[in-house]
Short mmCIF file of C-alpha atoms in Angstrom, two decimals:
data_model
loop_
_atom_site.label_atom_id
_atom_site.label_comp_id
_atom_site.label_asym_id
_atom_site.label_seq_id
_atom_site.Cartn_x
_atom_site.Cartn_y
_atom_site.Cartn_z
CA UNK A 1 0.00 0.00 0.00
CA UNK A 2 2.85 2.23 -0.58
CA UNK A 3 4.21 2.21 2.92
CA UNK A 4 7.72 2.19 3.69
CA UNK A 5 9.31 -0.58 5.08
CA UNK A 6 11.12 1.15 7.43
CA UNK A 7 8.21 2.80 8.84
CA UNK A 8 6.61 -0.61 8.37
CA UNK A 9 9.02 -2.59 10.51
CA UNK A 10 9.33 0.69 13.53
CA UNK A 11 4.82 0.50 13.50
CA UNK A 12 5.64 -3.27 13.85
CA UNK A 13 8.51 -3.21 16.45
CA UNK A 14 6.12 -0.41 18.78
CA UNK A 15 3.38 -3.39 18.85
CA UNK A 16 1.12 -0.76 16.48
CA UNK A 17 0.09 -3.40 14.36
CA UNK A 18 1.76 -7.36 13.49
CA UNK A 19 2.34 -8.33 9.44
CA UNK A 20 1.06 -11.58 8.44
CA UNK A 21 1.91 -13.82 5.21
CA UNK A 22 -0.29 -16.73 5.25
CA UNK A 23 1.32 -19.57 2.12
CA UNK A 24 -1.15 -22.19 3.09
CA UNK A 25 -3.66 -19.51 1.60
CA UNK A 26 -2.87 -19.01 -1.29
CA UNK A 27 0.12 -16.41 -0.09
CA UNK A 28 -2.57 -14.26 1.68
CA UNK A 29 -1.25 -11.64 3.48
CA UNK A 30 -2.36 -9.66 6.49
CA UNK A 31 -2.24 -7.13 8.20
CA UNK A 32 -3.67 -7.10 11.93
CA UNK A 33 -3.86 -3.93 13.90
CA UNK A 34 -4.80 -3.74 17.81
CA UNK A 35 -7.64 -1.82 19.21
CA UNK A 36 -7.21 -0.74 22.05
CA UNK A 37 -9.43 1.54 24.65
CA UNK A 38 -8.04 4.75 26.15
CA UNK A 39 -7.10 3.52 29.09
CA UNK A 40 -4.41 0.75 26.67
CA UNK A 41 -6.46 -2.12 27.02
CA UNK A 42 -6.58 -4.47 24.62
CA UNK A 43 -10.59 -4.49 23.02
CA UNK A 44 -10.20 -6.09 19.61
CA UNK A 45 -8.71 -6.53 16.35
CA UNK A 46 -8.68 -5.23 12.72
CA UNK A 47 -7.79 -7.61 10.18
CA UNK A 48 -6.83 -6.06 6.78
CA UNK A 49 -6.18 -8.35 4.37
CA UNK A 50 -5.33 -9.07 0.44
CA UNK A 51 -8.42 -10.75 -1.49
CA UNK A 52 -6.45 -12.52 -3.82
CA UNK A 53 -9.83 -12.76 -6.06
CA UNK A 54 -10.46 -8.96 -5.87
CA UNK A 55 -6.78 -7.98 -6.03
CA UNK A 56 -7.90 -5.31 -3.54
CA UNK A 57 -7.45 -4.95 0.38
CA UNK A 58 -10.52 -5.24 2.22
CA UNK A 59 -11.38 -5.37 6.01
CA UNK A 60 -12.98 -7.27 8.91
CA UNK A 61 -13.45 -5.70 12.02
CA UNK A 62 -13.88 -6.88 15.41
CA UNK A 63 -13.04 -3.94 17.69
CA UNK A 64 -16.66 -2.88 18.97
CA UNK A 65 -16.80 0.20 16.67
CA UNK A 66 -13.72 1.62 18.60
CA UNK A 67 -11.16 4.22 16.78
CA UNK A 68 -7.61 3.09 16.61
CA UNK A 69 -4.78 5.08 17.58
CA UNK A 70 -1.07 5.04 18.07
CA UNK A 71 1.60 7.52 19.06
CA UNK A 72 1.89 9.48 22.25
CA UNK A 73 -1.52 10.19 23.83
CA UNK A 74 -0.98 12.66 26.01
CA UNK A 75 1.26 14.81 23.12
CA UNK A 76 -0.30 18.25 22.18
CA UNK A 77 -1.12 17.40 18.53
CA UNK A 78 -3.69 15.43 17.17
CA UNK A 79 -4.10 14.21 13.55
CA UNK A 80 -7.46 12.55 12.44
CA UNK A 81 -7.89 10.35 9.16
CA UNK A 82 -10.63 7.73 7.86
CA UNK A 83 -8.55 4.67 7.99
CA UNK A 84 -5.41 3.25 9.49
CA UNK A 85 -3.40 3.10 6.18
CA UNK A 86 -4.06 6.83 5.95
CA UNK A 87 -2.83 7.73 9.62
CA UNK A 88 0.41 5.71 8.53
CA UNK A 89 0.62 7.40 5.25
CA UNK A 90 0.05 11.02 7.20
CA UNK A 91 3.52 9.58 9.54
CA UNK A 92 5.27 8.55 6.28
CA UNK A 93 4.41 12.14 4.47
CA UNK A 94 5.15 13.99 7.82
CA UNK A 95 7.99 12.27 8.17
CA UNK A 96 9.42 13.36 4.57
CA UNK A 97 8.10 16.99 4.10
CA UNK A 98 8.78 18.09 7.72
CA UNK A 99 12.27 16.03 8.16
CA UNK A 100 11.60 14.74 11.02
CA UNK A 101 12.03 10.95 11.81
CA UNK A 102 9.44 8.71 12.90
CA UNK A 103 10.04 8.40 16.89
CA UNK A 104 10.08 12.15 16.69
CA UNK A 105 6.51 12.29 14.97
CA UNK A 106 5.20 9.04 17.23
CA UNK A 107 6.32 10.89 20.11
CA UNK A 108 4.68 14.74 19.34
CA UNK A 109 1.31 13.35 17.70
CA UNK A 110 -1.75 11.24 18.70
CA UNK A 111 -2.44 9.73 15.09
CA UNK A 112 -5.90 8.63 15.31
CA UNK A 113 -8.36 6.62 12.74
CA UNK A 114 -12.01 6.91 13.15
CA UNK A 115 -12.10 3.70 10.62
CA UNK A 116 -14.57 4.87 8.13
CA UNK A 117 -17.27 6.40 10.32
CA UNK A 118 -18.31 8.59 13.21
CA UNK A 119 -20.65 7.06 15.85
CA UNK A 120 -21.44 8.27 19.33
CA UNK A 121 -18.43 5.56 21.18
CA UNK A 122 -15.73 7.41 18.39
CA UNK A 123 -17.19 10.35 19.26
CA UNK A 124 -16.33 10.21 23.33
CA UNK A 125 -12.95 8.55 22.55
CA UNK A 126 -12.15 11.69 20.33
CA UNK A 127 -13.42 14.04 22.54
CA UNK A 128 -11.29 12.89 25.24
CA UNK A 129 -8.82 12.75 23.37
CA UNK A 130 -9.12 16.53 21.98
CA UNK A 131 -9.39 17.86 25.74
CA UNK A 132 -5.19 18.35 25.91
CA UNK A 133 -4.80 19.38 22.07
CA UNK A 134 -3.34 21.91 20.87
CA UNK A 135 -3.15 21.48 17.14
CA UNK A 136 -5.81 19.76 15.53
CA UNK A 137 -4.67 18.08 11.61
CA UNK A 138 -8.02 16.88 10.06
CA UNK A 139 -7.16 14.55 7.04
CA UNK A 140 -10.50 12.90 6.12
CA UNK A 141 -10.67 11.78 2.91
CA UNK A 142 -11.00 14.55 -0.27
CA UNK A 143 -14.57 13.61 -0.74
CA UNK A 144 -18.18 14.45 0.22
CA UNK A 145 -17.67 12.04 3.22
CA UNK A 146 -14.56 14.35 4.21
CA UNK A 147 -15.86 17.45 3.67
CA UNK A 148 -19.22 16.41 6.25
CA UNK A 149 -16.82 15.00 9.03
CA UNK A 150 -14.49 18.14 8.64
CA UNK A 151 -17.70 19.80 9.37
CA UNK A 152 -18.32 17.65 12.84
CA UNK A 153 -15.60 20.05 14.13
CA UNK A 154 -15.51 23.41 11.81
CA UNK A 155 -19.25 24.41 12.17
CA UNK A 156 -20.94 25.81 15.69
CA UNK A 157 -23.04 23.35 17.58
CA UNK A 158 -21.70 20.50 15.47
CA UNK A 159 -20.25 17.52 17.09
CA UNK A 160 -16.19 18.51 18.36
CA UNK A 161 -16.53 22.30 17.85
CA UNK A 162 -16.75 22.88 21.59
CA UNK A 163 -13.43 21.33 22.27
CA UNK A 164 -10.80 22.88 19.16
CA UNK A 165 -12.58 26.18 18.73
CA UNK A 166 -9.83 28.35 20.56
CA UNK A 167 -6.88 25.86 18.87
CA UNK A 168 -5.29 25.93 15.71
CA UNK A 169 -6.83 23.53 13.31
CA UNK A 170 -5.19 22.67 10.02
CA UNK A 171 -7.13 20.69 7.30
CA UNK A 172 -4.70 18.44 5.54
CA UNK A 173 -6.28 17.31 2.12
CA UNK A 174 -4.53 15.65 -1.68
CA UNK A 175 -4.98 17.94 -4.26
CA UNK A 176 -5.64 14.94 -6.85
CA UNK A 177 -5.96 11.58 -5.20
CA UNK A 178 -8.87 10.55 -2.66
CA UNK A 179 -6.93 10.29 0.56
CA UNK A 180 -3.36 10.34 2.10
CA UNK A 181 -2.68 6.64 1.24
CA UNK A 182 -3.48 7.57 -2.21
CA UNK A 183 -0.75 9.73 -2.16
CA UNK A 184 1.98 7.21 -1.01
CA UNK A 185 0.51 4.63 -3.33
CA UNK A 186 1.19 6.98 -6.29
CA UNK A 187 3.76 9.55 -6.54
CA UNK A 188 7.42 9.57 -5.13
CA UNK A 189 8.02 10.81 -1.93
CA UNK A 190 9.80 14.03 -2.90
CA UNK A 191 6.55 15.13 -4.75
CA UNK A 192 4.33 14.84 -1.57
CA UNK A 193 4.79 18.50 -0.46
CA UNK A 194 3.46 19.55 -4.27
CA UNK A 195 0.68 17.43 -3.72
CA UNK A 196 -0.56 18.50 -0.20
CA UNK A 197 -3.26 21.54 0.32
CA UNK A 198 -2.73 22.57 4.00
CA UNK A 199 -5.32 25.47 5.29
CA UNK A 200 -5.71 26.73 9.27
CA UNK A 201 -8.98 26.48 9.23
CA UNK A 202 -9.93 29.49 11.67
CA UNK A 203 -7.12 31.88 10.62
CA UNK A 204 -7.48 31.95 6.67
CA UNK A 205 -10.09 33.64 4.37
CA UNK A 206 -13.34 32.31 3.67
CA UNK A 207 -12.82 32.30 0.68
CA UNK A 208 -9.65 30.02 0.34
CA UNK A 209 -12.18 27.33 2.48
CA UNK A 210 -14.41 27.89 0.18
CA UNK A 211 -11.80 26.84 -2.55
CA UNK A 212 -11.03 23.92 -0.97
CA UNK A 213 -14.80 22.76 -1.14
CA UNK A 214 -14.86 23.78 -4.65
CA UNK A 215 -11.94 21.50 -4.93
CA UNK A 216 -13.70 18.59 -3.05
CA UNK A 217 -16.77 18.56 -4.79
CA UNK A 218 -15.36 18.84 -8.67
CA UNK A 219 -12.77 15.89 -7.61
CA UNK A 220 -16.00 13.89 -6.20
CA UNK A 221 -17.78 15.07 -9.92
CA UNK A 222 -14.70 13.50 -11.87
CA UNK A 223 -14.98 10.53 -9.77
CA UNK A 224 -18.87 9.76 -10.10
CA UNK A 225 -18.38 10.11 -13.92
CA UNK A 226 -15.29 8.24 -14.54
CA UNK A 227 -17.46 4.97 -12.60
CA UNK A 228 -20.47 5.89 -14.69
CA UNK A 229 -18.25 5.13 -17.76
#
């Protein structure tokens, strides 16, 4: 999925997730990532594996409809993402663009996956979670699903706007693939600060939001007509 194996093997040697190769099934390979509650306790599992029929990853979940997170908990910055494979891809981009290396970045963020939708549990954990923030990255996917959850915390009376409306909140979106592990997956590493739109959400201009929805919503147009051909 366009993850470094370095990275790879420091996720696997922190106990963030364990890499499976399975030859008795036809090579199937997996990759199993632990939820765990806020408190560190162990509450389930996410198995990600290769369909070798599809030729595409897919995803069983038995984690109770828990988010999964990794990095330091109690560090000041938070950075929020769809699925695991993006929060990974946000350490391996981070990792590049800033020059930092990936203890640094484990150590300074929470990287958190709300694994493809909100729900009132996700929405405590985060909450929690938000209460020692100071920087807020939101890097939902660049689609009509990303723009509503970036929404949960940009608009009044909305879900998490309580709790990061005097912080700085950056929105982190691709300016031509779906999501961040889109971005690994498909252009070299020294092209991912060309490819990244970054916006504080509270200090720009309206306007340059308002871009960035523009943006969204003629990618999501390209998308819905390329599958209706």
């Amino acid at each position: 999925r366009g993850i470094d194996k370095d990275l790879l093997n420091s996720l696997i040697k922190k106990d963030v997730f364990k890499l499976f190769r399975n030859e008795k099934k036809g090579g199937r390979q997996e990759i199993n990532v632990a939820i765990k509650d806020l408190n560190e306790n162990l509450q389930g599992v996410q198995v990600n594996y290769f369909n070798i029929y599809t030729k595409k990853w897919d995803k069983r979940d038995y984690s109770d409809g828990l988010i999964t997170f990794f990095g330091n908990k109690n560090a000041s910055n938070i950075l929020i993402t769809e699925s695991f494979f993006d929060a990974v891809s946000a350490v391996q981009i981070l990792a590049k663009t800033k020059n930092k290396n990936t203890d640094e970045l484990l150590n300074n963020f929470t990287f958190v996956s709300v694994n493809g939708e909100y729900s009132n549990l996700k929405d405590k954990m985060i909450k929690e979670l938000l209460k020692n923030k100071n920087k807020i990255v939101l890097a939902h996917d660049n689609d009509r699903s990303g723009t509503k959850f970036d929404n949960y915390y940009l608009e009044q009376d909305n879900k998490f706007f309580e709790y990061i409306k005097n912080k700085e909140v950056v929105l982190l979106k691709a300016k031509n693939y779906k999501d961040l592990n889109d971005v690994v997956k498909n252009i070299d590493n020294n092209e991912y600060e060309k490819e990244l739109q970054v916006v504080n959400a509270f200090n720009n201009s309206q306007k340059e939001k308002e871009n960035i929805e523009l943006a969204v919503n003629t990618k999501v147009k390209e998308q819905e007509k390329e599958q209706d051909n």
